[in-house]
Amino acid sequence: MNRRNFMSLMPAGLIAARSARAADAEVRVFIDERTGAINPLIHGHFIEHLGGVIYDGVWVGEDSKIPNVNGIRKALVDAMRPIGPTVMRWPGGCFADSYDWHDGVGPRAQRPSRNNFWATNGRLKSLPDSSPAKTDPNSFGTDEFLHFCRLINAEPYLAVNVRGLTAKDFNEWVEYCNSPAGVGTGGKRRGANGDPEPFNVRYWGVGNESWGCGGEMTGEEYSVEFRKFTAWVPNYGRPLSLIASGPNGADYKWTQGFLGLLAEKNPNLINRVWGWALHYYCGKTGKGDSLDFTPDNAYELLDRANRMDDLISRHWNVMGEFDRQHKVKLVVDEWGAWHNDTTAVAPHHLFGSVPTMRDALIAGITLDTFHRHADKVAMANAAQLVNCIQTLFLADGDRFCVTPTYQVFAMYKDHKNGESLRTLFGAPEISYTIQPASTNSNARADDKPHQVARLAGSASRTGNTLTITAAHTHLTDPLATAIRISGGTVKSARATVLSGPDIHAHNDLSQPDNVKPASAKVEATGSELRMVIPPASVIKIQAELS
């Protein structure tokens, strides 16, 4: 897009601001136009018995030489605590609909081992059957997961096996987790295992990807299963927030089919659904390698990350056809990039890869999208926490490091519980082409020019503190940016930037501190902020308002 066309699309107020001092990008934050409170659960996470996520990632065992807290990797606990309270989803993912929760409670030495759902996939095929990535020892079960959540101050979110178990099994799991101390078989069993008081689990996912690995159903078929599993579930005085298995990306038919049949049976059944789980991965581009990619590969993937905005809006509109008051909120409980595992740091890390600044930009784009839709999105879960896709951590044996994605979560934590504000971002778009050599099955087969947003972000207010975050996608050029605060005056401001020498910058187990946030210069005058944003970077500005 040339400069003239860019200017023609800018709001009149933003154009007027340019007369004082030119900027290449302009942002307008409307202090008095609030979208809704940003739920801390939007910054949620996800762990599954997949590759090196649980075993070697979260769980090392109480007898391990690796520092641990009752078997949980201590370095992981120490890194999670500073990014604040949120939610953790477990045990899957596709693993959830092959998992029997009964296998993972009681004395560990007496728990059965089971063939893992992922055992015959990819790099796991060549590993010994004794590997916990293939034959799960069930050492990490319900109690261990809930203890992990307590350690990191996270709400637990349990995914129920709809494909392989029954509604009775679901009821028994709720009983085990939530029944009063010493009450019923579940409460007594929990007490015998060391936790007499109830865990009080609120969030329950009724199945996972029921359109695929969770049962290959239609939306209408799943609607029947959902009704059966959620009818008269015991709550022991604590209301449950039930999350239905929602669509795969842009499958609006699934949303219509599920909600339509639910409403046809009884319109009041909509009240049984707290959340509607949307899954969307922006995937991979080029050869699929997390470290070896071209500028066009990077722009294509960042453009796909921006699709989240449209998916949220369109599914929300479909949901409104059956839920006019919008009581049901969106839960994006799987999202992220999904590269090949050619850069995995250990042989058993199925779907593992070393993330770069490209993945940090994806995280920033996605979290900012959720913030802008704070009235629609009540929870989201990055997939997955450690040694996997869109990962926050890499771990192998006693080695451990945070990734650029982790740094984005750490920077963005100040949005939690803030009021999302309407914000306009104006910047020239970046042109790119989709290279014909792309191996991604979802790639568009053309070499025509495409465009990706150069600057996108969000803003929120907590008291007199304004927090603005954004992802700047241009790989080589800085961006002079003016930010106008409509309805407020700035007393002071500070800025943080996450960037590297180029888009390929990353942390790994041998060089764990290559990419980390640094302070940056921001000017504050009256109702305006000015900053030169580095290329391929994620920024945060915090301003104190008078």
PDB file of N, CA and C in Angstrom, residues 460-496:
ATOM      1  N   SER A 460      -5.506  -1.249  27.644  1.00  0.00           N
ATOM      2  CA  SER A 460      -6.399  -1.448  28.784  1.00  0.00           C
ATOM      3  C   SER A 460      -6.054  -0.442  29.869  1.00  0.00           C
ATOM      4  N   ARG A 461      -7.019  -0.251  30.763  1.00  0.00           N
ATOM      5  CA  ARG A 461      -6.811   0.697  31.858  1.00  0.00           C
ATOM      6  C   ARG A 461      -7.132   0.027  33.184  1.00  0.00           C
ATOM      7  N   THR A 462      -6.233   0.197  34.141  1.00  0.00           N
ATOM      8  CA  THR A 462      -6.440  -0.239  35.515  1.00  0.00           C
ATOM      9  C   THR A 462      -6.174   0.958  36.412  1.00  0.00           C
ATOM     10  N   GLY A 463      -7.230   1.535  36.991  1.00  0.00           N
ATOM     11  CA  GLY A 463      -7.060   2.766  37.744  1.00  0.00           C
ATOM     12  C   GLY A 463      -6.582   3.881  36.831  1.00  0.00           C
ATOM     13  N   ASN A 464      -5.466   4.501  37.202  1.00  0.00           N
ATOM     14  CA  ASN A 464      -4.891   5.561  36.372  1.00  0.00           C
ATOM     15  C   ASN A 464      -3.754   5.068  35.492  1.00  0.00           C
ATOM     16  N   THR A 465      -3.574   3.742  35.422  1.00  0.00           N
ATOM     17  CA  THR A 465      -2.505   3.183  34.602  1.00  0.00           C
ATOM     18  C   THR A 465      -3.056   2.682  33.276  1.00  0.00           C
ATOM     19  N   LEU A 466      -2.499   3.198  32.203  1.00  0.00           N
ATOM     20  CA  LEU A 466      -2.853   2.774  30.855  1.00  0.00           C
ATOM     21  C   LEU A 466      -1.763   1.843  30.338  1.00  0.00           C
ATOM     22  N   THR A 467      -2.143   0.647  29.877  1.00  0.00           N
ATOM     23  CA  THR A 467      -1.196  -0.314  29.313  1.00  0.00           C
ATOM     24  C   THR A 467      -1.506  -0.506  27.831  1.00  0.00           C
ATOM     25  N   ILE A 468      -0.501  -0.282  27.000  1.00  0.00           N
ATOM     26  CA  ILE A 468      -0.629  -0.455  25.550  1.00  0.00           C
ATOM     27  C   ILE A 468       0.402  -1.482  25.110  1.00  0.00           C
ATOM     28  N   THR A 469      -0.026  -2.488  24.367  1.00  0.00           N
ATOM     29  CA  THR A 469       0.896  -3.480  23.822  1.00  0.00           C
ATOM     30  C   THR A 469       0.644  -3.620  22.331  1.00  0.00           C
ATOM     31  N   ALA A 470       1.675  -4.021  21.606  1.00  0.00           N
ATOM     32  CA  ALA A 470       1.529  -4.174  20.165  1.00  0.00           C
ATOM     33  C   ALA A 470       2.655  -5.021  19.596  1.00  0.00           C
ATOM     34  N   ALA A 471       2.368  -5.643  18.451  1.00  0.00           N
ATOM     35  CA  ALA A 471       3.365  -6.385  17.685  1.00  0.00           C
ATOM     36  C   ALA A 471       3.663  -5.605  16.402  1.00  0.00           C
ATOM     37  N   HIS A 472       4.942  -5.342  16.169  1.00  0.00           N
ATOM     38  CA  HIS A 472       5.378  -4.661  14.952  1.00  0.00           C
ATOM     39  C   HIS A 472       6.017  -5.707  14.046  1.00  0.00           C
ATOM     40  N   THR A 473       5.435  -5.936  12.879  1.00  0.00           N
ATOM     41  CA  THR A 473       5.801  -7.100  12.080  1.00  0.00           C
ATOM     42  C   THR A 473       6.862  -6.846  11.010  1.00  0.00           C
ATOM     43  N   HIS A 474       7.204  -5.592  10.717  1.00  0.00           N
ATOM     44  CA  HIS A 474       8.206  -5.369   9.669  1.00  0.00           C
ATOM     45  C   HIS A 474       9.545  -5.929  10.128  1.00  0.00           C
ATOM     46  N   LEU A 475      10.182  -6.722   9.292  1.00  0.00           N
ATOM     47  CA  LEU A 475      11.364  -7.469   9.722  1.00  0.00           C
ATOM     48  C   LEU A 475      12.631  -6.642   9.770  1.00  0.00           C
ATOM     49  N   THR A 476      12.680  -5.516   9.043  1.00  0.00           N
ATOM     50  CA  THR A 476      13.950  -4.776   8.941  1.00  0.00           C
ATOM     51  C   THR A 476      13.855  -3.301   9.300  1.00  0.00           C
ATOM     52  N   ASP A 477      12.681  -2.686   9.224  1.00  0.00           N
ATOM     53  CA  ASP A 477      12.575  -1.232   9.386  1.00  0.00           C
ATOM     54  C   ASP A 477      11.919  -0.853  10.705  1.00  0.00           C
ATOM     55  N   PRO A 478      12.466   0.166  11.395  1.00  0.00           N
ATOM     56  CA  PRO A 478      11.783   0.675  12.593  1.00  0.00           C
ATOM     57  C   PRO A 478      10.536   1.456  12.187  1.00  0.00           C
ATOM     58  N   LEU A 479       9.705   1.779  13.170  1.00  0.00           N
ATOM     59  CA  LEU A 479       8.434   2.448  12.892  1.00  0.00           C
ATOM     60  C   LEU A 479       8.235   3.605  13.877  1.00  0.00           C
ATOM     61  N   ALA A 480       8.307   4.834  13.359  1.00  0.00           N
ATOM     62  CA  ALA A 480       8.024   6.011  14.183  1.00  0.00           C
ATOM     63  C   ALA A 480       6.517   6.090  14.414  1.00  0.00           C
ATOM     64  N   THR A 481       6.119   6.058  15.667  1.00  0.00           N
ATOM     65  CA  THR A 481       4.698   5.916  16.010  1.00  0.00           C
ATOM     66  C   THR A 481       4.256   6.999  16.972  1.00  0.00           C
ATOM     67  N   ALA A 482       3.110   7.616  16.659  1.00  0.00           N
ATOM     68  CA  ALA A 482       2.475   8.579  17.555  1.00  0.00           C
ATOM     69  C   ALA A 482       1.211   7.949  18.129  1.00  0.00           C
ATOM     70  N   ILE A 483       1.030   8.053  19.437  1.00  0.00           N
ATOM     71  CA  ILE A 483      -0.132   7.486  20.125  1.00  0.00           C
ATOM     72  C   ILE A 483      -0.881   8.632  20.795  1.00  0.00           C
ATOM     73  N   ARG A 484      -2.114   8.850  20.375  1.00  0.00           N
ATOM     74  CA  ARG A 484      -2.935   9.926  20.926  1.00  0.00           C
ATOM     75  C   ARG A 484      -3.947   9.333  21.903  1.00  0.00           C
ATOM     76  N   ILE A 485      -4.022   9.920  23.093  1.00  0.00           N
ATOM     77  CA  ILE A 485      -4.915   9.453  24.144  1.00  0.00           C
ATOM     78  C   ILE A 485      -6.149  10.361  24.157  1.00  0.00           C
ATOM     79  N   SER A 486      -7.256   9.854  23.666  1.00  0.00           N
ATOM     80  CA  SER A 486      -8.492  10.631  23.647  1.00  0.00           C
ATOM     81  C   SER A 486      -9.199  10.497  24.985  1.00  0.00           C
ATOM     82  N   GLY A 487      -9.312  11.615  25.709  1.00  0.00           N
ATOM     83  CA  GLY A 487      -9.993  11.596  26.995  1.00  0.00           C
ATOM     84  C   GLY A 487      -9.066  11.477  28.180  1.00  0.00           C
ATOM     85  N   GLY A 488      -7.770  11.663  27.963  1.00  0.00           N
ATOM     86  CA  GLY A 488      -6.831  11.552  29.070  1.00  0.00           C
ATOM     87  C   GLY A 488      -5.554  12.314  28.813  1.00  0.00           C
ATOM     88  N   THR A 489      -4.838  12.646  29.895  1.00  0.00           N
ATOM     89  CA  THR A 489      -3.552  13.331  29.820  1.00  0.00           C
ATOM     90  C   THR A 489      -2.506  12.478  30.524  1.00  0.00           C
ATOM     91  N   VAL A 490      -1.343  12.385  29.909  1.00  0.00           N
ATOM     92  CA  VAL A 490      -0.282  11.523  30.421  1.00  0.00           C
ATOM     93  C   VAL A 490       0.647  12.301  31.350  1.00  0.00           C
ATOM     94  N   LYS A 491       0.865  11.773  32.549  1.00  0.00           N
ATOM     95  CA  LYS A 491       1.829  12.369  33.482  1.00  0.00           C
ATOM     96  C   LYS A 491       3.236  11.834  33.243  1.00  0.00           C
ATOM     97  N   SER A 492       3.317  10.521  33.001  1.00  0.00           N
ATOM     98  CA  SER A 492       4.617   9.885  32.769  1.00  0.00           C
ATOM     99  C   SER A 492       4.394   8.585  32.010  1.00  0.00           C
ATOM    100  N   ALA A 493       5.464   8.071  31.407  1.00  0.00           N
ATOM    101  CA  ALA A 493       5.349   6.826  30.638  1.00  0.00           C
ATOM    102  C   ALA A 493       6.677   6.096  30.620  1.00  0.00           C
ATOM    103  N   ARG A 494       6.589   4.791  30.478  1.00  0.00           N
ATOM    104  CA  ARG A 494       7.774   3.944  30.344  1.00  0.00           C
ATOM    105  C   ARG A 494       7.466   2.868  29.319  1.00  0.00           C
ATOM    106  N   ALA A 495       8.498   2.367  28.666  1.00  0.00           N
ATOM    107  CA  ALA A 495       8.297   1.392  27.590  1.00  0.00           C
ATOM    108  C   ALA A 495       9.254   0.216  27.748  1.00  0.00           C
ATOM    109  N   THR A 496       8.774  -0.943  27.296  1.00  0.00           N
ATOM    110  CA  THR A 496       9.564  -2.173  27.260  1.00  0.00           C
ATOM    111  C   THR A 496       9.459  -2.748  25.868  1.00  0.00           C
TER     112      THR A 496
END
